[in-house]
Short mmCIF file of C-alpha atoms in Angstrom, two decimals:
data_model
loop_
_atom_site.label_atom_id
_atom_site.label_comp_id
_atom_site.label_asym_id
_atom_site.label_seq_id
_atom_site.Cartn_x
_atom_site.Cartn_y
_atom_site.Cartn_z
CA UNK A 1 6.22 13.60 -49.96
CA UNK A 2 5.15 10.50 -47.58
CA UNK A 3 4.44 10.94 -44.06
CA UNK A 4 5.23 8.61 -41.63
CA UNK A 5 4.94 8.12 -38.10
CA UNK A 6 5.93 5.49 -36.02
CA UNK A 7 4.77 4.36 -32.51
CA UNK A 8 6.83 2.70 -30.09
CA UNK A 9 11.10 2.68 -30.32
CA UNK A 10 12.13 -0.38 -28.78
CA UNK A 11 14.43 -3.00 -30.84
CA UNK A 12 11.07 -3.04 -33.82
CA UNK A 13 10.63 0.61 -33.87
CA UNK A 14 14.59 1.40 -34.24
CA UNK A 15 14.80 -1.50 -36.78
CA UNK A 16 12.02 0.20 -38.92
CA UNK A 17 13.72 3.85 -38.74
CA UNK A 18 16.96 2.12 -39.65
CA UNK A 19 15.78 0.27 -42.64
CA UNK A 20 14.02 3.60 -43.67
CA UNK A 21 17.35 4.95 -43.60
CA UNK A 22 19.72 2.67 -44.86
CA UNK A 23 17.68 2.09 -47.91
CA UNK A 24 16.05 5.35 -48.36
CA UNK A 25 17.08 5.11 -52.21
CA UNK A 26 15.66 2.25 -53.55
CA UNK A 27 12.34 2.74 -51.47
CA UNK A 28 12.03 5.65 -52.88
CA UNK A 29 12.66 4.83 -56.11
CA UNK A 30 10.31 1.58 -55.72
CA UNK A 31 7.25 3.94 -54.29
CA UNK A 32 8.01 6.88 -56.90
CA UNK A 33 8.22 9.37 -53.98
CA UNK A 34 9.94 10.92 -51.16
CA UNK A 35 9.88 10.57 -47.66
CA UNK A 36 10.34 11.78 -44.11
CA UNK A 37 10.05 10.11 -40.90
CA UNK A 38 7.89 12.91 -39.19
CA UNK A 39 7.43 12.18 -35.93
CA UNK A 40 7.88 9.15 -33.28
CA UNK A 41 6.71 8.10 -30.09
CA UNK A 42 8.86 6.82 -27.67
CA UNK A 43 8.29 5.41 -23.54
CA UNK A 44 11.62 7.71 -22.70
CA UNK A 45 12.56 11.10 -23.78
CA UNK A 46 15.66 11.08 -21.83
CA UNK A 47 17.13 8.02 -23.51
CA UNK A 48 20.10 8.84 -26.13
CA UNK A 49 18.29 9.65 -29.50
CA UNK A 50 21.49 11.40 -30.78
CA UNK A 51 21.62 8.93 -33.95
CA UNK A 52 18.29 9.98 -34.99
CA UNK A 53 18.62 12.39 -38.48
CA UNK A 54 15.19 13.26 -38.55
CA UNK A 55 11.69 13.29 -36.84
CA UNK A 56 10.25 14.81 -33.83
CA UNK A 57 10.31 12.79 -30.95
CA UNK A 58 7.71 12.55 -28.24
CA UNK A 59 6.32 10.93 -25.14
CA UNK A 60 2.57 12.56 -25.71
CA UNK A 61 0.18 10.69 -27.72
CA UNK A 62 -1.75 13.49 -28.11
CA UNK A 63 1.03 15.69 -29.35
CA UNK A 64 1.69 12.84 -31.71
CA UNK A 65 -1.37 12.27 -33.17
CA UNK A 66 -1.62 15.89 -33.83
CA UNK A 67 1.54 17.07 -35.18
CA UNK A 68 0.93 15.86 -38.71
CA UNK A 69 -1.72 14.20 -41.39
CA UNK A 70 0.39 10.98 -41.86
CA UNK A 71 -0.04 8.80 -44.77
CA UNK A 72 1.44 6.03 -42.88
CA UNK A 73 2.14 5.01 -39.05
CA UNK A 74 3.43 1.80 -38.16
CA UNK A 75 2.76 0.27 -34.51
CA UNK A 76 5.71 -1.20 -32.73
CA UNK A 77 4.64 -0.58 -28.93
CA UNK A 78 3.41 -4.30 -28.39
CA UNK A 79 0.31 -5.64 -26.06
CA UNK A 80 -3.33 -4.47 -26.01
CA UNK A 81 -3.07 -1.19 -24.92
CA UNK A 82 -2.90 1.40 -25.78
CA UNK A 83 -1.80 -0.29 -29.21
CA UNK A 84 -5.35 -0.67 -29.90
CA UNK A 85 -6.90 2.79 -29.63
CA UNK A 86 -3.40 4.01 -31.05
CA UNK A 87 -4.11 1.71 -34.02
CA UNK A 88 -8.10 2.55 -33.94
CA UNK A 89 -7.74 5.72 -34.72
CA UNK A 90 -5.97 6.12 -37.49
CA UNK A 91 -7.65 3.19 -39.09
CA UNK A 92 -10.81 5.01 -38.53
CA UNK A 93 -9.44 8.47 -40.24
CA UNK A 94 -8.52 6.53 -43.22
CA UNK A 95 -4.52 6.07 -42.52
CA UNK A 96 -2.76 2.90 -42.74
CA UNK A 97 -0.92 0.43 -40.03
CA UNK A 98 1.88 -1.64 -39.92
CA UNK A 99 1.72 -3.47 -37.44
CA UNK A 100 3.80 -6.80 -35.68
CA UNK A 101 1.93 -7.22 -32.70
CA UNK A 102 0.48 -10.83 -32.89
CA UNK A 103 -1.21 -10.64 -29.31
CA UNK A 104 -2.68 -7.53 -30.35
CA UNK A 105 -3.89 -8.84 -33.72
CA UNK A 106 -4.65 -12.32 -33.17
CA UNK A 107 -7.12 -10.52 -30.32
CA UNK A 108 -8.40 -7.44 -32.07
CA UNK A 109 -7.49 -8.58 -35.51
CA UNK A 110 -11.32 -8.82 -36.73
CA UNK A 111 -12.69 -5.60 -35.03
CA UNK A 112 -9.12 -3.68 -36.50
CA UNK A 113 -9.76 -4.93 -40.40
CA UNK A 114 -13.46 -3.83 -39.79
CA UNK A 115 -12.63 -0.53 -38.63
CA UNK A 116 -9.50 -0.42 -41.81
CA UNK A 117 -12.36 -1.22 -44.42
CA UNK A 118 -14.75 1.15 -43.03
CA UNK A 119 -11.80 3.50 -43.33
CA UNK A 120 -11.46 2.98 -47.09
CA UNK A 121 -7.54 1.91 -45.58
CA UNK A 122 -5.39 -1.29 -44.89
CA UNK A 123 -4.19 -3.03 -41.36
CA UNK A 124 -1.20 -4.95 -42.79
CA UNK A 125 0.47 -7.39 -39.72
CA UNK A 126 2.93 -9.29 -42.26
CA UNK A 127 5.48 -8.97 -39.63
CA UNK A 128 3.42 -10.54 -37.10
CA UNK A 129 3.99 -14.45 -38.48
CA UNK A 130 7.24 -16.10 -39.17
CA UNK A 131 9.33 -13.15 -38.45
CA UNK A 132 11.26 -12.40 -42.24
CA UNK A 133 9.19 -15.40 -43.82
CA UNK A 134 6.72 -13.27 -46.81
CA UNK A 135 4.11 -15.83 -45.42
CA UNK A 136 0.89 -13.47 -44.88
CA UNK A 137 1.59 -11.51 -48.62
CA UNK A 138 2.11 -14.62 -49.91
CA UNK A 139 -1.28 -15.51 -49.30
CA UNK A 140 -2.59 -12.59 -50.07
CA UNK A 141 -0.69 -11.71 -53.40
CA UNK A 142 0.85 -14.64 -55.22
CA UNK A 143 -1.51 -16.97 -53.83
CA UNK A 144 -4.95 -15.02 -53.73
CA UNK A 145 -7.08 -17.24 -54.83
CA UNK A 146 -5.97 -21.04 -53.92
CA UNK A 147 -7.45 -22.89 -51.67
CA UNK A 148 -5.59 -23.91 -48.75
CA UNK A 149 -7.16 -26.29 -46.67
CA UNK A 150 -4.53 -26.68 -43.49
CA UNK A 151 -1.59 -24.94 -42.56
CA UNK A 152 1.11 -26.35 -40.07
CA UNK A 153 4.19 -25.01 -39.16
CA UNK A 154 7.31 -23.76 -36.26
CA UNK A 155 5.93 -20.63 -35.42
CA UNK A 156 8.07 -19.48 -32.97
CA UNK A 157 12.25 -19.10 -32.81
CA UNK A 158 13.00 -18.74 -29.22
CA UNK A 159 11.59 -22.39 -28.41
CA UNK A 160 12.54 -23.79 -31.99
CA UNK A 161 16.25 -22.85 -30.98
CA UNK A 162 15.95 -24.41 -26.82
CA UNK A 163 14.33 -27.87 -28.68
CA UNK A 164 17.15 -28.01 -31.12
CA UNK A 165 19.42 -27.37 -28.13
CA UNK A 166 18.02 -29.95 -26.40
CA UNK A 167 17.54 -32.55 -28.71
CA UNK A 168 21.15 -32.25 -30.59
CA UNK A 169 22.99 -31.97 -27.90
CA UNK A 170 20.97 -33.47 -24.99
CA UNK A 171 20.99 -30.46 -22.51
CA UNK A 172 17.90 -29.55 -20.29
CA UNK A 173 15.35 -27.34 -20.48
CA UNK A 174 16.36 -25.15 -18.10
CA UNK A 175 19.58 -24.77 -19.13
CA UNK A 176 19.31 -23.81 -22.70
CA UNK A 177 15.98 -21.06 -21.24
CA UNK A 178 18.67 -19.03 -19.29
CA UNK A 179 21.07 -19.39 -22.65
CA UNK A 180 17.98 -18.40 -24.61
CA UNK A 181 17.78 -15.54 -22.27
CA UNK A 182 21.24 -14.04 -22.41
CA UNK A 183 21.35 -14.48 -26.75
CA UNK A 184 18.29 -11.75 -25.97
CA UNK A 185 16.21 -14.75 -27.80
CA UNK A 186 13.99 -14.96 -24.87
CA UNK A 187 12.29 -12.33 -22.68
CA UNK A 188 14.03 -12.51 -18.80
CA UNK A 189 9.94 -13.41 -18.64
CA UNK A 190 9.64 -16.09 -20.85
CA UNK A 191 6.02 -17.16 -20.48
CA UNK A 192 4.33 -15.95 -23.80
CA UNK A 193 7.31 -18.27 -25.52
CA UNK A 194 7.36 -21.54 -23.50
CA UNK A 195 3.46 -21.31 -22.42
CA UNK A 196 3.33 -21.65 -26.46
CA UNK A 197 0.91 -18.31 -26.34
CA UNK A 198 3.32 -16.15 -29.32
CA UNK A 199 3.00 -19.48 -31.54
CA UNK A 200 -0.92 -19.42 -30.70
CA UNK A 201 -1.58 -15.91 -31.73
CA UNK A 202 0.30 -16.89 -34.67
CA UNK A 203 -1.45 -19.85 -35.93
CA UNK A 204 -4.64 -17.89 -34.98
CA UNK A 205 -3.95 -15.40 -37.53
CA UNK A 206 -2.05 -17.65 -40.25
CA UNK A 207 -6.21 -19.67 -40.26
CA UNK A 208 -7.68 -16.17 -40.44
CA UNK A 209 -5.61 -15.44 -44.02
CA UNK A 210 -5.71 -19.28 -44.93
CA UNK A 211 -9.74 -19.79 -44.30
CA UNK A 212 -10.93 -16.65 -44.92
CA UNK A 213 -12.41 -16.40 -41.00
CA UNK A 214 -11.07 -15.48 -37.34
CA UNK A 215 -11.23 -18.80 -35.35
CA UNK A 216 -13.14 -19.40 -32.11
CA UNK A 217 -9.93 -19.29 -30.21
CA UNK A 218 -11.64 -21.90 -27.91
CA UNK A 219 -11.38 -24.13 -30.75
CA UNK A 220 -7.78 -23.77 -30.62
CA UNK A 221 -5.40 -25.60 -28.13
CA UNK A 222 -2.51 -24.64 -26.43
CA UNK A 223 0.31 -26.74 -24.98
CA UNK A 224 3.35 -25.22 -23.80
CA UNK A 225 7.27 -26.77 -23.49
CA UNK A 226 7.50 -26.18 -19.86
CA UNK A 227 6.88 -30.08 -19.05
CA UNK A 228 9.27 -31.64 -21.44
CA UNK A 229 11.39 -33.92 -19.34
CA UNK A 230 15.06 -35.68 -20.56
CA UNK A 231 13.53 -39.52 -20.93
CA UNK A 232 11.07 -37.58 -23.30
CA UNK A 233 14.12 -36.92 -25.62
CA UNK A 234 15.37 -39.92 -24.95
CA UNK A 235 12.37 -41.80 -26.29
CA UNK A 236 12.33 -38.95 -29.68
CA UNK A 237 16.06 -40.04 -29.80
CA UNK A 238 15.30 -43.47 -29.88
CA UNK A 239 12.27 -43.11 -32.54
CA UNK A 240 14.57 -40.90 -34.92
CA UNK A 241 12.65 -38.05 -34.31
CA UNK A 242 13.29 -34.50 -33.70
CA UNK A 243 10.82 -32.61 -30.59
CA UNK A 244 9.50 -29.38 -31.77
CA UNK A 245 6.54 -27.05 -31.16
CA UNK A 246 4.27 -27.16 -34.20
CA UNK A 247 1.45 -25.38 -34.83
CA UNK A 248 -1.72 -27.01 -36.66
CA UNK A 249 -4.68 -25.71 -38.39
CA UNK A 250 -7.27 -26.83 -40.50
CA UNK A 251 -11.07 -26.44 -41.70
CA UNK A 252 -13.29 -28.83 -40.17
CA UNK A 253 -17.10 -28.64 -40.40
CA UNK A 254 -16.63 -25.46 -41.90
CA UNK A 255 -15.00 -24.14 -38.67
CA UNK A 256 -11.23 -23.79 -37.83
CA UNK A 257 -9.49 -26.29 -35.32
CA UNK A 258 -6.14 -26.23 -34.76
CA UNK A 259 -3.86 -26.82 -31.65
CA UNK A 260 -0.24 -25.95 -30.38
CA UNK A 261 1.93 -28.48 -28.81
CA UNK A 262 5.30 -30.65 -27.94
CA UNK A 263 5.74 -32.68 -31.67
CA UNK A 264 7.09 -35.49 -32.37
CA UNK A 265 8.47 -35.31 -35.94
CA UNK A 266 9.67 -38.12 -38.09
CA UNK A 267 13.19 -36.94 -38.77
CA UNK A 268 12.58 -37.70 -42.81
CA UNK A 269 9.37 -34.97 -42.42
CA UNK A 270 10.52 -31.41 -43.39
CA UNK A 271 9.59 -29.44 -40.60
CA UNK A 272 12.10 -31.76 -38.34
CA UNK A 273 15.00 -29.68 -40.74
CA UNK A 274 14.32 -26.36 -39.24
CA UNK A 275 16.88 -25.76 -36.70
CA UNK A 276 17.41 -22.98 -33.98
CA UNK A 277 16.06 -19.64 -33.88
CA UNK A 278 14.09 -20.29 -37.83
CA UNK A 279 10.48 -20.77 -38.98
CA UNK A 280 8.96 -22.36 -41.64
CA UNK A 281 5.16 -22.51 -42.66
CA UNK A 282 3.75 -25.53 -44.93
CA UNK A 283 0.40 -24.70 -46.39
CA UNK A 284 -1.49 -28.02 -48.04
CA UNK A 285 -4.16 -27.71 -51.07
CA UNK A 286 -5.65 -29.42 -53.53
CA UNK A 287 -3.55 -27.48 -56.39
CA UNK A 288 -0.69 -26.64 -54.43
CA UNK A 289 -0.30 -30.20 -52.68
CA UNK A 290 2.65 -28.96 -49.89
CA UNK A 291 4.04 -25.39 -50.62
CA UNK A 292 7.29 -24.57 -47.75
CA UNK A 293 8.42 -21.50 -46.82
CA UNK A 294 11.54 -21.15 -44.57
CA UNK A 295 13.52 -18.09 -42.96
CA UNK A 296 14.42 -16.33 -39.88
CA UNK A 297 11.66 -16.24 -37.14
CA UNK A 298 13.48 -13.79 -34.25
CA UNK A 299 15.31 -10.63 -34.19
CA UNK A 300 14.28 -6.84 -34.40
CA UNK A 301 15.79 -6.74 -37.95
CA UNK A 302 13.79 -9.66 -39.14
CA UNK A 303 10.84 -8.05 -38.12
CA UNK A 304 11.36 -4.32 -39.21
CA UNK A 305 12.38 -5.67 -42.47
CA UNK A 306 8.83 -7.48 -42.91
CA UNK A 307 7.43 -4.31 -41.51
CA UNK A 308 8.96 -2.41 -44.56
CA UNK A 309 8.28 -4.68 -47.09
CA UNK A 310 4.44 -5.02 -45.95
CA UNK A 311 3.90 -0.91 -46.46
CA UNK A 312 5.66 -1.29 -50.23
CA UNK A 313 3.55 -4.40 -50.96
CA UNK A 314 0.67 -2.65 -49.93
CA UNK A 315 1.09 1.13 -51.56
CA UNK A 316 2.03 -1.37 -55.09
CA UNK A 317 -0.66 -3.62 -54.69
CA UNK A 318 -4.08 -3.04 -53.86
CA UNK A 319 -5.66 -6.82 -53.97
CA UNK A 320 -6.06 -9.49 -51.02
CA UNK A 321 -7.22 -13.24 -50.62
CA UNK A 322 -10.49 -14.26 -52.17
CA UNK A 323 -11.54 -17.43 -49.99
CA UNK A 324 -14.55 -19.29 -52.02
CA UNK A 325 -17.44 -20.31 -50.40
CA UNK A 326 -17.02 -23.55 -50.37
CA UNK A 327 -13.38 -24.38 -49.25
CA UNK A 328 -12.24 -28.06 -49.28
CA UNK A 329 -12.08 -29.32 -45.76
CA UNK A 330 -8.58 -31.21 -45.02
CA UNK A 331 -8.76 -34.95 -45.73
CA UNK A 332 -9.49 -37.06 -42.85
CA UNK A 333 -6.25 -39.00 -42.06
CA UNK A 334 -5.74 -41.17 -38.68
CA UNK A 335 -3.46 -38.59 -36.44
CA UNK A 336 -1.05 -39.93 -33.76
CA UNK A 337 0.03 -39.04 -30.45
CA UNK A 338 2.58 -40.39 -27.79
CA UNK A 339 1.27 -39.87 -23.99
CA UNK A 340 4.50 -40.41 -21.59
CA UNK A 341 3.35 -42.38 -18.77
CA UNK A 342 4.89 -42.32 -15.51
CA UNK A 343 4.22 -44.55 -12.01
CA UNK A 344 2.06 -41.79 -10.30
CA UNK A 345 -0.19 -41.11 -13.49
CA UNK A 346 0.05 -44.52 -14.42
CA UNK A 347 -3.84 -45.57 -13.19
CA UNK A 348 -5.47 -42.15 -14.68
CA UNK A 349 -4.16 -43.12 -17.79
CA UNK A 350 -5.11 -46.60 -17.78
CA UNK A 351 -8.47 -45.35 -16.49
CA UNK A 352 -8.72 -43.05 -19.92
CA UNK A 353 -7.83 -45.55 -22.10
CA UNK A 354 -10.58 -47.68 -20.79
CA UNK A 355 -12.76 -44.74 -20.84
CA UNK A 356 -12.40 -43.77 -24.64
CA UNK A 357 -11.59 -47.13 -26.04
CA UNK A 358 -8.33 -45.97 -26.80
CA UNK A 359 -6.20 -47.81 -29.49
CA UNK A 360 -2.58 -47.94 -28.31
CA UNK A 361 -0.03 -48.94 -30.94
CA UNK A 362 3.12 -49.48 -29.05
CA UNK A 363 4.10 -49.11 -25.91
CA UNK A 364 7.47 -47.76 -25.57
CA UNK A 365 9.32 -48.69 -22.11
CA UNK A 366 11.43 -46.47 -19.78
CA UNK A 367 12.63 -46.50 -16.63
CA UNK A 368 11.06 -43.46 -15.80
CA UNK A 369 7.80 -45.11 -17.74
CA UNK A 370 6.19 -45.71 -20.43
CA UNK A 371 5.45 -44.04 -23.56
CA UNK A 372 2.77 -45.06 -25.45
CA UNK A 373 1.80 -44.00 -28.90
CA UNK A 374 -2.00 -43.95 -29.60
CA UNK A 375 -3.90 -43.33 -32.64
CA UNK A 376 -7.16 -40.79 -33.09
CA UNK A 377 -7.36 -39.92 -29.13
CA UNK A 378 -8.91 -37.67 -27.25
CA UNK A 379 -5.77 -36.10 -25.41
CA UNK A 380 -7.07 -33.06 -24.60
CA UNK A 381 -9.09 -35.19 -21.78
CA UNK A 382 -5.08 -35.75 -20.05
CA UNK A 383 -3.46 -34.06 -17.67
CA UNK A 384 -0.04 -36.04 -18.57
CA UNK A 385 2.35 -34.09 -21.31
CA UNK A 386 1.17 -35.25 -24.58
CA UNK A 387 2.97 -34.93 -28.37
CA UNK A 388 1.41 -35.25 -31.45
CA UNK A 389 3.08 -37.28 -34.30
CA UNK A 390 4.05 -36.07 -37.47
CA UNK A 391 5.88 -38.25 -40.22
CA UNK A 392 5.20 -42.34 -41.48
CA UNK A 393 4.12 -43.85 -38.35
CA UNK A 394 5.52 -47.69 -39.99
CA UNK A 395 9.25 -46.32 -40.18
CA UNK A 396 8.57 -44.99 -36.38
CA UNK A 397 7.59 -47.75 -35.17
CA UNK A 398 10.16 -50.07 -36.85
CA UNK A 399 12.53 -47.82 -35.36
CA UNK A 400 12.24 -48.51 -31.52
CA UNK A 401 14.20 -51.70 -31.85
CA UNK A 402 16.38 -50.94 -28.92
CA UNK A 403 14.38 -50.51 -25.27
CA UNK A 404 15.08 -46.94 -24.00
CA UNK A 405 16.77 -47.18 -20.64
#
């Protein structure tokens, strides 16, 4: 019979015990083998565990850790610690994690697989990216040995839901964070979401599995939603373009680089499609071209369910990506962006262009501003809120026809 233990029992660690349950048949008829849910650790004794059919509950790691040899735990607390010397030692004894802690991964992620191989075990984190998408088995399964050579995608639901809001149906920012809030989308602290920091642990680990290496995280860049303003959706209006928070990665030198941000997208361009709380991932190759993957990105059931499906995979299959040596770097294309431009900021920008010979295409007026799209800049030298361009920047540009007032 299977052991299994599970660590934390907020919405992830229910989900998982529920999923166990309510399709306790055909898992065990897919691993070949009982199974019992021996013990769990939870923040709260004295909350109401009446539903629970089976499993000892506890508050004491110690009395967890001890009360059985598990062939299985699966992590659901969240944050550094003590997920990480939870997760540490049973790596190092040779048992298994589940885990769908991005921060924790996307941190620890290279140290964790070290101490899982040294093990003679696995760390999967499927459930960590794209929420029910099969992105990270995907790559490591069915796509094991193609080269992908940049991934880009809407990593996170919470703000992929507030930009639809706010582009469909013109509300502001602040209004559709408080709805985000009571749908239980958002956290009632909503930093990690809107500070773009859940779609930057993502992307960190969707380069790891794509390139074969953990990125310098300095050498990926952050932008959050915070600063979009209403003439910014105005302008994406007027462009035919849908705002959303993209994530970008690619090999470059042999290194990863990659960024977060505010994106323009064309609205002909897939990833302008994916509406409220889903996520999609587009990974480009030389054999593969663009290969899409689309599904729900939030929710506790979501994520349990990927947890699930990541211990099958893994006690199935016993393979993972081979990266060659030499990986095609992504072809150099021109890349856009679109600096808004107010009165006060109006002479630092001026003074950058100057600076870095910048090429400005159009300038897009407003009477709040200007927006001006610019091709192959260095933005990251700004201070002003600055969107990168997806999609055929002719049929943008034809498209501002009208001034934005």
């Amino acid at each position: 019979m299977l052991k299994i233990g599970i660590l934390g029992f907020g919405t992830v660690g229910k989900g998982v015990y529920d999923r166990f349950h309510r399709t306790r048949e055909t898992i065990e008829r897919q691993l070949g083998e009982s199974f019992a849910i021996e013990a769990i650790l939870v923040k709260d004794r004295q909350k109401d565990r009446a539903s629970l059919e089976e499993g000892f509950v506890t508050t004491d790691w110690d009395e967890f850790k001890n009360h059985h040899s598990y062939d299985i735990v699966f992590e659901a607390i969240g944050g550094i610690e003590p997920a990480y010397s939870y997760t540490k030692h049973f790596l190092t004894q040779g048992i298994p994690v589940i885990s769908a802690n991005k921060k924790l991964i996307a941190s620890r992620g290279e140290d964790l697989e070290a101490c899982a191989q040294a093990g003679g075990t696995f760390y999967g984190y499927e459930a960590a990216v794209a929420g029910a998408i099969p992105i990270i088995n995907a790559l490591r399964a069915t796509l094991s040995t193609t080269s992908i050579d940049r991934v880009r995608g809407i990593l996170n639901g919470t703000t992929n839901y507030m930009l639809t809001e706010m582009i469909q149906k013109e509300r502001s920012f602040a209004d559709v964070l408080l709805e985000a809030q009571q749908l239980g989308y958002a956290e009632s602290d909503p930093t990690d979401d809107i500070e773009s920091y859940d779609a930057w642990y993502k992307l960190i680990i969707l380069s790891r599995l794509c390139f074969g290496k953990w990125g310098d995280t300095e050498q990926i860049t952050r932008y959050g939603v915070s600063e979009i303003e209403n003439w910014h959706v105005e302008v994406a209006n007027e462009l035919g373009c849908q705002v959303k928070l993209i994530g970008d990665a690619k090999l470059e030198d042999g290194e990863v680089r990659g960024i977060v941000s505010p994106a323009f997208v064309a609205g002909d361009e897939l990833l302008a499609s994916i509406n409220g709380v889903v996520n999609a991932v587009v990974l480009y190759g030389e054999d593969i071209d663009q290969l899409s993957f689309a599904g729900p990105g939030a929710g506790g059931a979501a994520t349990a369910n990927s947890m699930v499906e990541d211990f099958i995979l893994h006690s199935r299959y016993d393979g993972d990506r081979v990266v060659a040596e030499e990986q095609h770097e992504a072809k150099e294309e021109s890349s856009y962006s679109i600096v808004f431009v107010n009165q006060a900021s109006y002479g630092e920008c001026l003074h950058w262009a100057e600076a870095y010979s910048v090429e400005i295409v159009e300038s897009i007026p407003h009477s709040e501003g200007e927006a001006w799209i610019v091709k192959n800049a260095a933005v990251y030298e700004l201070s002003q809120p600055v969107y990168q361009l997806y999609g055929n920047i002719q049929r943008i540009t034809s498209a501002n026809e009208v001034k934005v007032s």
